[in-house]
Short mmCIF file of C-alpha atoms and ligand atoms in Angstrom, two decimals:
data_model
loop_
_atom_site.label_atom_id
_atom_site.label_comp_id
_atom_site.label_asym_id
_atom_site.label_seq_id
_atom_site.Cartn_x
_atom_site.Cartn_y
_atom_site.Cartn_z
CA UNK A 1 5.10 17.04 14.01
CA UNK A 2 4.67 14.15 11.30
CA UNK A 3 2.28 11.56 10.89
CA UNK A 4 3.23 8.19 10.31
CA UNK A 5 1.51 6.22 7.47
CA UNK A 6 2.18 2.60 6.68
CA UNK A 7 1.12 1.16 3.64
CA UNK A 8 0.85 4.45 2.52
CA UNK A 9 1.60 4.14 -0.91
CA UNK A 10 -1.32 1.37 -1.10
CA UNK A 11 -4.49 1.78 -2.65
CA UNK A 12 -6.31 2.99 0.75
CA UNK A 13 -3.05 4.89 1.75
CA UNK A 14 -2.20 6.70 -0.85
CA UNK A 15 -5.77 8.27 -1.26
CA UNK A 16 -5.22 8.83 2.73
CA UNK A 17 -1.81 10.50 2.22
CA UNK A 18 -3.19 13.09 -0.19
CA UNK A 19 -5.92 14.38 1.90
CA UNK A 20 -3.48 14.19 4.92
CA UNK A 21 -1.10 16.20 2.74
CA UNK A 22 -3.72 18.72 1.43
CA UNK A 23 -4.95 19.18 5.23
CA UNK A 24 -0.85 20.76 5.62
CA UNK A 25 0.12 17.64 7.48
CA UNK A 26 3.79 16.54 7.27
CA UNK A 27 3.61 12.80 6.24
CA UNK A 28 5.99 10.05 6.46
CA UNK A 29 5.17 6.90 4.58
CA UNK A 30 6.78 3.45 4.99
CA UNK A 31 6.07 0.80 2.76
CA UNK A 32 7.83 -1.66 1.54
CA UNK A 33 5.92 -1.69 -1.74
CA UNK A 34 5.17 -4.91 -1.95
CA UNK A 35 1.68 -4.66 -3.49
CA UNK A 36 1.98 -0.55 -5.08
CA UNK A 37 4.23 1.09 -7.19
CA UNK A 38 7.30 3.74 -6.64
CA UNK A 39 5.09 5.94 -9.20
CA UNK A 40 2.55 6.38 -6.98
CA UNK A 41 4.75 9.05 -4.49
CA UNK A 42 4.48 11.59 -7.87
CA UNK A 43 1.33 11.19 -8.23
CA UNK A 44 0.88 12.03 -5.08
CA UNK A 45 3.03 15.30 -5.41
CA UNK A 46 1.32 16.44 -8.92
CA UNK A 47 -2.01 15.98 -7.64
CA UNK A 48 -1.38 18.07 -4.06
CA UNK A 49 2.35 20.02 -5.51
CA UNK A 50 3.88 18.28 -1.82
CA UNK A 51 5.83 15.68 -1.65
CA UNK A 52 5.88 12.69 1.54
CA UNK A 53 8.90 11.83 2.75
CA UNK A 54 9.36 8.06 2.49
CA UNK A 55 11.11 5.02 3.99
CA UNK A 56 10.77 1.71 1.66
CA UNK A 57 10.74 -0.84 4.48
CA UNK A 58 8.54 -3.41 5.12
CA UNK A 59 7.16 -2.53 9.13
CA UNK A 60 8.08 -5.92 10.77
CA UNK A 61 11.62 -4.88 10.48
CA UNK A 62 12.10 -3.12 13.63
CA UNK A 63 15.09 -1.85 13.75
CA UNK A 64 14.53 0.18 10.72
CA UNK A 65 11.10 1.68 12.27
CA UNK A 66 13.35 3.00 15.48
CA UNK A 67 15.31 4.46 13.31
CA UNK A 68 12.41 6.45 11.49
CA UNK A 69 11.25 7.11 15.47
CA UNK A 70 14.70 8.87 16.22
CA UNK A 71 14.89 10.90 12.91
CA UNK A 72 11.34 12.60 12.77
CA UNK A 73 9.02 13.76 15.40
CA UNK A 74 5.78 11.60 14.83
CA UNK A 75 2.65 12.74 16.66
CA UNK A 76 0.24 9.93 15.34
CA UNK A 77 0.88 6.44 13.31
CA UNK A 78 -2.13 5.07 10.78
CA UNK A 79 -1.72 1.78 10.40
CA UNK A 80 -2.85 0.89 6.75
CA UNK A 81 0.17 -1.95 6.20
CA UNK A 82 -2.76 -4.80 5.94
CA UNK A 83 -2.75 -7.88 3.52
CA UNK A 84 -6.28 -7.35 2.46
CA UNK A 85 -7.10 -10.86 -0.06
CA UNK A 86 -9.25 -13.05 1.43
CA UNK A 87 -8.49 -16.42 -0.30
CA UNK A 88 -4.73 -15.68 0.11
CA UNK A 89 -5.37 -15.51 3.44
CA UNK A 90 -6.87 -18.86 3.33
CA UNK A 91 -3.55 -20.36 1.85
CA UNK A 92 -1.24 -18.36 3.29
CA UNK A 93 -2.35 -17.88 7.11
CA UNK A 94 1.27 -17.49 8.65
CA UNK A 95 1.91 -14.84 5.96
CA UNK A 96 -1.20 -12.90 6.98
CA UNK A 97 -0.53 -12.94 10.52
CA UNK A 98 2.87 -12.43 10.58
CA UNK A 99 2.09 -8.89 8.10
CA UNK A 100 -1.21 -7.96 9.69
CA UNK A 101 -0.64 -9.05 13.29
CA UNK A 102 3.10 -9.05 13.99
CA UNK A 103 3.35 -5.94 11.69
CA UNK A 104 1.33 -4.44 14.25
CA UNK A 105 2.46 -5.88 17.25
CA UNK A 106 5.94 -4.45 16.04
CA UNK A 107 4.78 -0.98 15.12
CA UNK A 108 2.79 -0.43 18.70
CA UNK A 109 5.92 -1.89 20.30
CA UNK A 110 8.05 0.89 18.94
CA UNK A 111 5.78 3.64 19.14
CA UNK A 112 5.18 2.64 22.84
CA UNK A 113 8.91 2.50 23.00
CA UNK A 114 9.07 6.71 21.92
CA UNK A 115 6.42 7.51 23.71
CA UNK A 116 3.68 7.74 20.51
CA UNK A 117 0.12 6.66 21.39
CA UNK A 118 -1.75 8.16 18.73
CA UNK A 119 -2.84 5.09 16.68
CA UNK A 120 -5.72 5.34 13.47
CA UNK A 121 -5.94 1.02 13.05
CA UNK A 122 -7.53 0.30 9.54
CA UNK A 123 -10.19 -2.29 10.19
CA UNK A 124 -12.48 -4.46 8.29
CA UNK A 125 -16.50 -5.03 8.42
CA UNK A 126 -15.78 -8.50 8.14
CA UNK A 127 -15.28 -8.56 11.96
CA UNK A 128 -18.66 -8.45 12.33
CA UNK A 129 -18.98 -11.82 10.90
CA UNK A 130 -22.38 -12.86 9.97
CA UNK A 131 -24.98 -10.66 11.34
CA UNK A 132 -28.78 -11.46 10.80
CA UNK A 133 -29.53 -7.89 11.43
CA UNK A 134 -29.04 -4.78 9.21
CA UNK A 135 -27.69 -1.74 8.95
CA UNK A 136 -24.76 -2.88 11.17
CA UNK A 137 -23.72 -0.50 14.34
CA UNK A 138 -21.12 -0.66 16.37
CA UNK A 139 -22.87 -2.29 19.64
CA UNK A 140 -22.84 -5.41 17.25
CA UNK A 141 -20.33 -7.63 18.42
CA UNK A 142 -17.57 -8.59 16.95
CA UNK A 143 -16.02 -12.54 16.38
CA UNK A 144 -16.98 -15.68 14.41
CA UNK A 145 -14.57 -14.19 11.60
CA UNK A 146 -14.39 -16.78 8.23
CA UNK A 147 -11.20 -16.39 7.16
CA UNK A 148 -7.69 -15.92 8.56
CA UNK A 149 -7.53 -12.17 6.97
CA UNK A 150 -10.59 -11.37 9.24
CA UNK A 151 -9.42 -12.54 11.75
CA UNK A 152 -5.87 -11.29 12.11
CA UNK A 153 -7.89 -7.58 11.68
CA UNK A 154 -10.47 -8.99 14.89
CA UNK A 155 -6.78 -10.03 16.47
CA UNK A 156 -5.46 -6.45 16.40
CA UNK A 157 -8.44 -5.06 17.45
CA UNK A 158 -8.25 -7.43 20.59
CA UNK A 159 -4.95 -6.68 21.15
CA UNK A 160 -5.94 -2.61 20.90
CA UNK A 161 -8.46 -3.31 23.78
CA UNK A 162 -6.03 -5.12 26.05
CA UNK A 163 -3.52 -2.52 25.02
CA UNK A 164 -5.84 0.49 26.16
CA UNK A 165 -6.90 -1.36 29.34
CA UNK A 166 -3.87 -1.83 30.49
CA UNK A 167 -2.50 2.05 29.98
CA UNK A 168 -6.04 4.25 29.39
CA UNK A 169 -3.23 6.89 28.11
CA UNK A 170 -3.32 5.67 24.56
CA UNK A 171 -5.57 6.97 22.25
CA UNK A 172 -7.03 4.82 19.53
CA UNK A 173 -9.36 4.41 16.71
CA UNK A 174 -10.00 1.88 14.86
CA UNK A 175 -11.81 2.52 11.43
CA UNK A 176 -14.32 -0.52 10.51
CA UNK A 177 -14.05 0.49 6.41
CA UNK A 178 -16.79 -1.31 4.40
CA UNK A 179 -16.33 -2.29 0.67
CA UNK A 180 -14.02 1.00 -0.68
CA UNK A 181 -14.07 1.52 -4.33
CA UNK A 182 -13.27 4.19 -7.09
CA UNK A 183 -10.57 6.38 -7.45
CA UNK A 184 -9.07 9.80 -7.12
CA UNK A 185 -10.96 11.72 -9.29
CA UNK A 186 -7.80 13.21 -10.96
CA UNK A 187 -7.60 9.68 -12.47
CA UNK A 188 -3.24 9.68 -11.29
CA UNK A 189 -3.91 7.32 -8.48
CA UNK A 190 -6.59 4.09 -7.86
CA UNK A 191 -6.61 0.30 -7.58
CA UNK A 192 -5.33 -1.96 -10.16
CA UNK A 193 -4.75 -5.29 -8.65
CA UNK A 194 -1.91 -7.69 -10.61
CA UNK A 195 -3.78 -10.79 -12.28
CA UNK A 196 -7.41 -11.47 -11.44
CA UNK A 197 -9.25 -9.32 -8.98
CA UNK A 198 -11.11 -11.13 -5.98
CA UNK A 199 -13.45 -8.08 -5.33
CA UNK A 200 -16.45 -6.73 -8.04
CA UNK A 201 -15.34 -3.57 -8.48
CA UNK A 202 -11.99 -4.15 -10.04
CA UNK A 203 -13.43 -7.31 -11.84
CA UNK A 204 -16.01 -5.38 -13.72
CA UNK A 205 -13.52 -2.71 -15.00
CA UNK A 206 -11.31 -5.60 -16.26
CA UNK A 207 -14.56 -6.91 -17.93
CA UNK A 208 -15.23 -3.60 -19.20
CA UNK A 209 -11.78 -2.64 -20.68
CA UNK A 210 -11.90 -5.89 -22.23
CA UNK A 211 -9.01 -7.45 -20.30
CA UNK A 212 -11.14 -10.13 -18.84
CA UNK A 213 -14.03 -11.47 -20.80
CA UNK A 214 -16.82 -11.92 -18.35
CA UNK A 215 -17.90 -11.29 -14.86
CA UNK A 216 -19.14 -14.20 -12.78
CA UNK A 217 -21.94 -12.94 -10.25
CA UNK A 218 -22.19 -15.17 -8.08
CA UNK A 219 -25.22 -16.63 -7.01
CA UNK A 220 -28.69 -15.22 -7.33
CA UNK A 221 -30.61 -16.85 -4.92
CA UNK A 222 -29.91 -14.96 -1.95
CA UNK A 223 -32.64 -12.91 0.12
CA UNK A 224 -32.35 -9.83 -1.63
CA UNK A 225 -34.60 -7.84 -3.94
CA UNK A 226 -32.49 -9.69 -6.83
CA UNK A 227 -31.12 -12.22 -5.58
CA UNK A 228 -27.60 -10.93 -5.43
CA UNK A 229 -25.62 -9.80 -2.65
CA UNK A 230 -25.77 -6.68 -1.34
CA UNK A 231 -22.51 -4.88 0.38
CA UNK A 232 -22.64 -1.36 1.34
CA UNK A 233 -19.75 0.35 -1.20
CA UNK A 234 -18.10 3.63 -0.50
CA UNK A 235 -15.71 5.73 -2.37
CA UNK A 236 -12.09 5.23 -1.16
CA UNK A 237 -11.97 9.65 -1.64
CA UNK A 238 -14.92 9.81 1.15
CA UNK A 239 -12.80 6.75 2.96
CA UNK A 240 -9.29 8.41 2.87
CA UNK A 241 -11.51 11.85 4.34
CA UNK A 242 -13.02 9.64 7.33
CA UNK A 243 -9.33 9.39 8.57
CA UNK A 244 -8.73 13.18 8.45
CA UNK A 245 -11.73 13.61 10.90
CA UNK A 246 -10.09 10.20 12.87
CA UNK A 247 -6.96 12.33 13.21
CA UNK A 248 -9.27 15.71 14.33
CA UNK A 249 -10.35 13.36 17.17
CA UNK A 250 -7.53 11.77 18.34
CA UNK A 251 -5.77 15.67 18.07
CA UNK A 252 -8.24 16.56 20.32
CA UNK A 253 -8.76 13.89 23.20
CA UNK A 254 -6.21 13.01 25.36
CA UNK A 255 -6.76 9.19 25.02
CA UNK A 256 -9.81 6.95 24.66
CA UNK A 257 -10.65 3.70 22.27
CA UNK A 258 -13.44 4.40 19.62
CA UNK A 259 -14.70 2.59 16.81
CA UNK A 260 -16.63 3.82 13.60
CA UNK A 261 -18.02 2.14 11.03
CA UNK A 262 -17.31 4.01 7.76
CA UNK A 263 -19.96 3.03 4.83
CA UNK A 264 -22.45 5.55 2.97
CA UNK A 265 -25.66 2.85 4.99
CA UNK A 266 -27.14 2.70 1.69
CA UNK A 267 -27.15 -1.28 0.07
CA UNK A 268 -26.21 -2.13 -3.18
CA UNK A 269 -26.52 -6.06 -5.11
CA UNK A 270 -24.46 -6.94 -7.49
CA UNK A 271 -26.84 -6.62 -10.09
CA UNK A 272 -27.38 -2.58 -8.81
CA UNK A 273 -23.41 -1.75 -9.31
CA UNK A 274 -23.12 -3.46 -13.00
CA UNK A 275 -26.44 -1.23 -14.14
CA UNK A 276 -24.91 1.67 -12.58
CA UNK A 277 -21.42 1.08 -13.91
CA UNK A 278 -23.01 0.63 -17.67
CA UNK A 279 -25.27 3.21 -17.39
CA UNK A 280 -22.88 5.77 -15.66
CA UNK A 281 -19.54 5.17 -18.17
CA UNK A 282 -21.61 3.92 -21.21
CA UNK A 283 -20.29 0.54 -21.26
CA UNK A 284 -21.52 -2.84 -21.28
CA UNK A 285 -20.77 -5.89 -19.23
CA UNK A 286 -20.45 -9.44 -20.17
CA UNK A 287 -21.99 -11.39 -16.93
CA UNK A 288 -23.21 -14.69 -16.33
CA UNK A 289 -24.55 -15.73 -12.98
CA UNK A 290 -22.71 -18.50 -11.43
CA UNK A 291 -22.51 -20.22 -8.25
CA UNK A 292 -22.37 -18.71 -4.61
CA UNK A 293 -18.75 -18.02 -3.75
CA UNK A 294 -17.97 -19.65 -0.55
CA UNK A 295 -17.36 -17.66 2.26
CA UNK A 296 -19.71 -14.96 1.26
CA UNK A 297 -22.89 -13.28 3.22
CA UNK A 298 -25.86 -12.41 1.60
CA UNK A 299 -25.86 -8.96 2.73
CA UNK A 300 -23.63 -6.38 5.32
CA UNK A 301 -24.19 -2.56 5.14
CA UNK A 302 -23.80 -0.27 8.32
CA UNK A 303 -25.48 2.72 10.16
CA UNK A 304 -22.92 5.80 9.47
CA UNK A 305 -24.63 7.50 11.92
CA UNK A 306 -22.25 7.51 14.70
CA UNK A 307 -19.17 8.39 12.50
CA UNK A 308 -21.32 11.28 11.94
CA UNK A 309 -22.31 12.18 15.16
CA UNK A 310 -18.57 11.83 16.77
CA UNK A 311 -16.17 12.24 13.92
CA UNK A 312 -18.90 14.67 11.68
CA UNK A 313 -18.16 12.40 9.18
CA UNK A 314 -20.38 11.33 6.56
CA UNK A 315 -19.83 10.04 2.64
CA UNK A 316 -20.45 12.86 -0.15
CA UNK A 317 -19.49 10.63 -3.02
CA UNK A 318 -22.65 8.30 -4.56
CA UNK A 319 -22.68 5.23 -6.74
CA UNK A 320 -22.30 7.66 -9.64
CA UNK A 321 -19.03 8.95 -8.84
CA UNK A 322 -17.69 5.59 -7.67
CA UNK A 323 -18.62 3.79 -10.57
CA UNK A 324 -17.39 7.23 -13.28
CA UNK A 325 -13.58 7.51 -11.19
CA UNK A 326 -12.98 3.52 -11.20
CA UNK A 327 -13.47 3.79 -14.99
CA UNK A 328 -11.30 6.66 -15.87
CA UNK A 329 -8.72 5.50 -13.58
CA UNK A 330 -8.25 2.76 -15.72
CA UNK A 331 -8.74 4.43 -19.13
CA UNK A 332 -6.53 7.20 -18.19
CA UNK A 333 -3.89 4.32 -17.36
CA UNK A 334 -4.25 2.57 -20.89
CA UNK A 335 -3.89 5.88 -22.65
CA UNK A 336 -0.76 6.88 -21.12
CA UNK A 337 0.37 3.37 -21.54
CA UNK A 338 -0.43 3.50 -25.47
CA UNK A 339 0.98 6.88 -25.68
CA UNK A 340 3.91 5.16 -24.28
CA UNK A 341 3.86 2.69 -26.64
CA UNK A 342 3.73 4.58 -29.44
CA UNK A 343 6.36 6.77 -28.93
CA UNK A 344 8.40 3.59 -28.17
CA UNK A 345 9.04 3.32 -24.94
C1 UD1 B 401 -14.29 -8.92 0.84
C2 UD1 B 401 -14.06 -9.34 2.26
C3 UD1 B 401 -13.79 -8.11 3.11
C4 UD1 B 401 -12.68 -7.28 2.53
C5 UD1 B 401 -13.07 -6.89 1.11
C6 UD1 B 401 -11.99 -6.05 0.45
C7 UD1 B 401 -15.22 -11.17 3.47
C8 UD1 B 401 -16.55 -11.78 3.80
N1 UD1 B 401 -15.24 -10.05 2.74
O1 UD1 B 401 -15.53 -8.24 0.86
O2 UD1 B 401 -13.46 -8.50 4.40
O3 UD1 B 401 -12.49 -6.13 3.32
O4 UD1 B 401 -13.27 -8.08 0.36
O5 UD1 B 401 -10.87 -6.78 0.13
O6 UD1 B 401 -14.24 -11.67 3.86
N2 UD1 B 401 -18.87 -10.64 -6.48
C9 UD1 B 401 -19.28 -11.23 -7.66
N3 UD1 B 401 -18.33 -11.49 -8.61
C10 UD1 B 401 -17.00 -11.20 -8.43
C11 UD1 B 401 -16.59 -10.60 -7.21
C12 UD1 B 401 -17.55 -10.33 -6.26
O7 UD1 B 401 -20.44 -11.50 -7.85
O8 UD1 B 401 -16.20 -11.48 -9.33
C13 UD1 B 401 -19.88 -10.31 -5.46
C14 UD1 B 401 -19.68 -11.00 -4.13
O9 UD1 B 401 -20.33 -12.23 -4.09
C15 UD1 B 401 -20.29 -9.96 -3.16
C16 UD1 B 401 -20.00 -8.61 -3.83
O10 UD1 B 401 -19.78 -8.92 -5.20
O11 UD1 B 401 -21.68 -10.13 -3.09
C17 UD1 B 401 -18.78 -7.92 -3.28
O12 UD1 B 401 -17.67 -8.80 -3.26
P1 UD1 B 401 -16.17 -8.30 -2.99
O13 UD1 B 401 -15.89 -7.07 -3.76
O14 UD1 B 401 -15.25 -9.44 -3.15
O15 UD1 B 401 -16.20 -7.82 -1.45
P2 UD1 B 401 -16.69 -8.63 -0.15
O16 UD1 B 401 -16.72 -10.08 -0.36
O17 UD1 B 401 -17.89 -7.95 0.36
#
């Protein structure tokens, strides 16, 4: 028995497919690679010596998905084929939908078709929308999204609902992920968006390396202890584990609906990750605080505590380790790229 993973060549699913492959699963990717790289499948096999079998198709064609349905016997699907960029989203709504809502629509279609109602749906805590109360659970409810990419994620978790109310023998989770950062710690596998990077974490090691000169923070007049945001970060290598103990659960129960939150509940500003990052890699960053960004809260972390309590689930990695593996990532990538370069390639 396989498990499915779209996007799973993507930043979130290619940490995923590693730990699903290291568990002794049998993984089948799809991905039409749209926003990752070919290179990433061998670095998946040299960091766990297994290799996924993969299907480079984008998951709205449905055809093709039927015909990965007939060939393989797939237990479970994680759905991690999101468009994940805010402002895109904000220009591009039909695009976002279409991927993140269609895409899904499609995939639950055919899996309903073969009889497949295992489903791990990758979900955002920006469907919690503006909360005025902190740490975040999941009793908060969920709506008054700001953006088209939250809402197509509040969409398919809608649609989930209806979907489980109208046959209870499905048997669903959907993963609330907070803001994932960081990198395998092997250094082979990470994020490394094209261009300029909406989200801090990527911005600041593109400030670092030097490819980007300086890091707007923006705003510091929000009610924090310094003024800067605060956003509850967790290493993508805790993350990608939080869907081994999804799968555990779903292995386990016949069929339910759950949500989890999956954060480390501990609060970081802005200001907190570029001390850390300096002070943990020995680096310095070149910021200059700017205006608020619109669109952004002041401050969202969660409660992990019922991931822990259900899944037994809980983040190892600390602001140390996510700030040390987003670095190396990076500087392991410009080495091999001037080692590359001087050999003349
Ligand atoms: C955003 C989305 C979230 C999505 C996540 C990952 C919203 C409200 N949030 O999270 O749904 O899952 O991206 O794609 O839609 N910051 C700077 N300078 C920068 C970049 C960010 O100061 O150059 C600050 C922001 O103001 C914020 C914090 O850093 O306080 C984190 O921002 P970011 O990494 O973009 O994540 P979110 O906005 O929390």
């Amino acid at each position: 028995m396989s498990i499915l993973v779209t996007g799973g060549t993507g930043y979130i699913g290619s940490h995923t497919v590693i730990e699903l492959l290291e568990y002794g699963k049998d993984v089948i990717i799809v991905d039409d690679l749209c926003n990752s790289k070919i290179g990433v499948l061998n670095a998946i096999e040299q960091i766990t010596q297994k290799r996924a079998k993969f299907y480079e198709i984008n998951y709205l064609e449905k055809e093709e998905l039927r015909k990965i349905f007939e060939e393989n016997n797939i237990e479970m699907v994680i759905n991690l084929a999101g468009f994940k960029a805010v402002g895109e989203s904000v220009e591009k709504p039909l695009m976002y939908y279409r991927n993140n809502v269609v895409g899904a629509i499609t995939l639950l279609e055919v899996m309903q078709e073969f009889g497949v109602k295992k489903f791990i749906f990758s979900s955002s805590a920006t469907v919690y929308g503006n909360p005025d109360k902190f740490p975040i659970t999941e009793e908060f409810e969920i709506g008054h999204t700001t953006n088209p990419y939250g809402t197509s994620k509040l969409m398919v978790e809608n649609i989930l609902k209806d979907l489980y109310s109208s046959d209870n023998s499905w048997d669903i989770c959907i993963l609330r992920y907070f803001n994932p950062v960081g990198a395998h710690e092997s250094g082979l596998i990470g994020e490394n968006p094209n261009g300029i990077p909406n989200n801090l974490m990527p911005y600041i090691v593109k400030v670092a390396s030097g490819e980007l000169e300086v890091l707007n923070v923006y705003g510091n007049d929000y009610n924090t202890k310094d003024g800067t945001g605060v956003r509850d970060y967790i290493h993508v290598v805790d993350l990608a584990k939080a869907h081994i103990k999804a799968m555990e659960k779903l292995e386990k129960e016949k069929s339910g609906l759950y949500s989890y939150n999956l954060g480390t509940g501990i609060g970081y500003t802005v200001l907190d990750i570029i001390k850390n990052f300096e002070k943990v890699n020995d680096v310095k960053i070149n910021y200059r605080i700017t205006e608020r960004r619109p669109g952004d809260i002041a401050i969202c972390y969660t409660s992990p505590d019922k991931a822990f309590r259900e899944l037994g689930w809980k983040a190892e990695k600390g602001i140390t380790e996510m700030c040390r593996d987003s670095w190396s990532y990076i500087m392991k990538r410009k080495n091999i790229k001037k080692l590359l370069n001087e050999r003349g390639y």
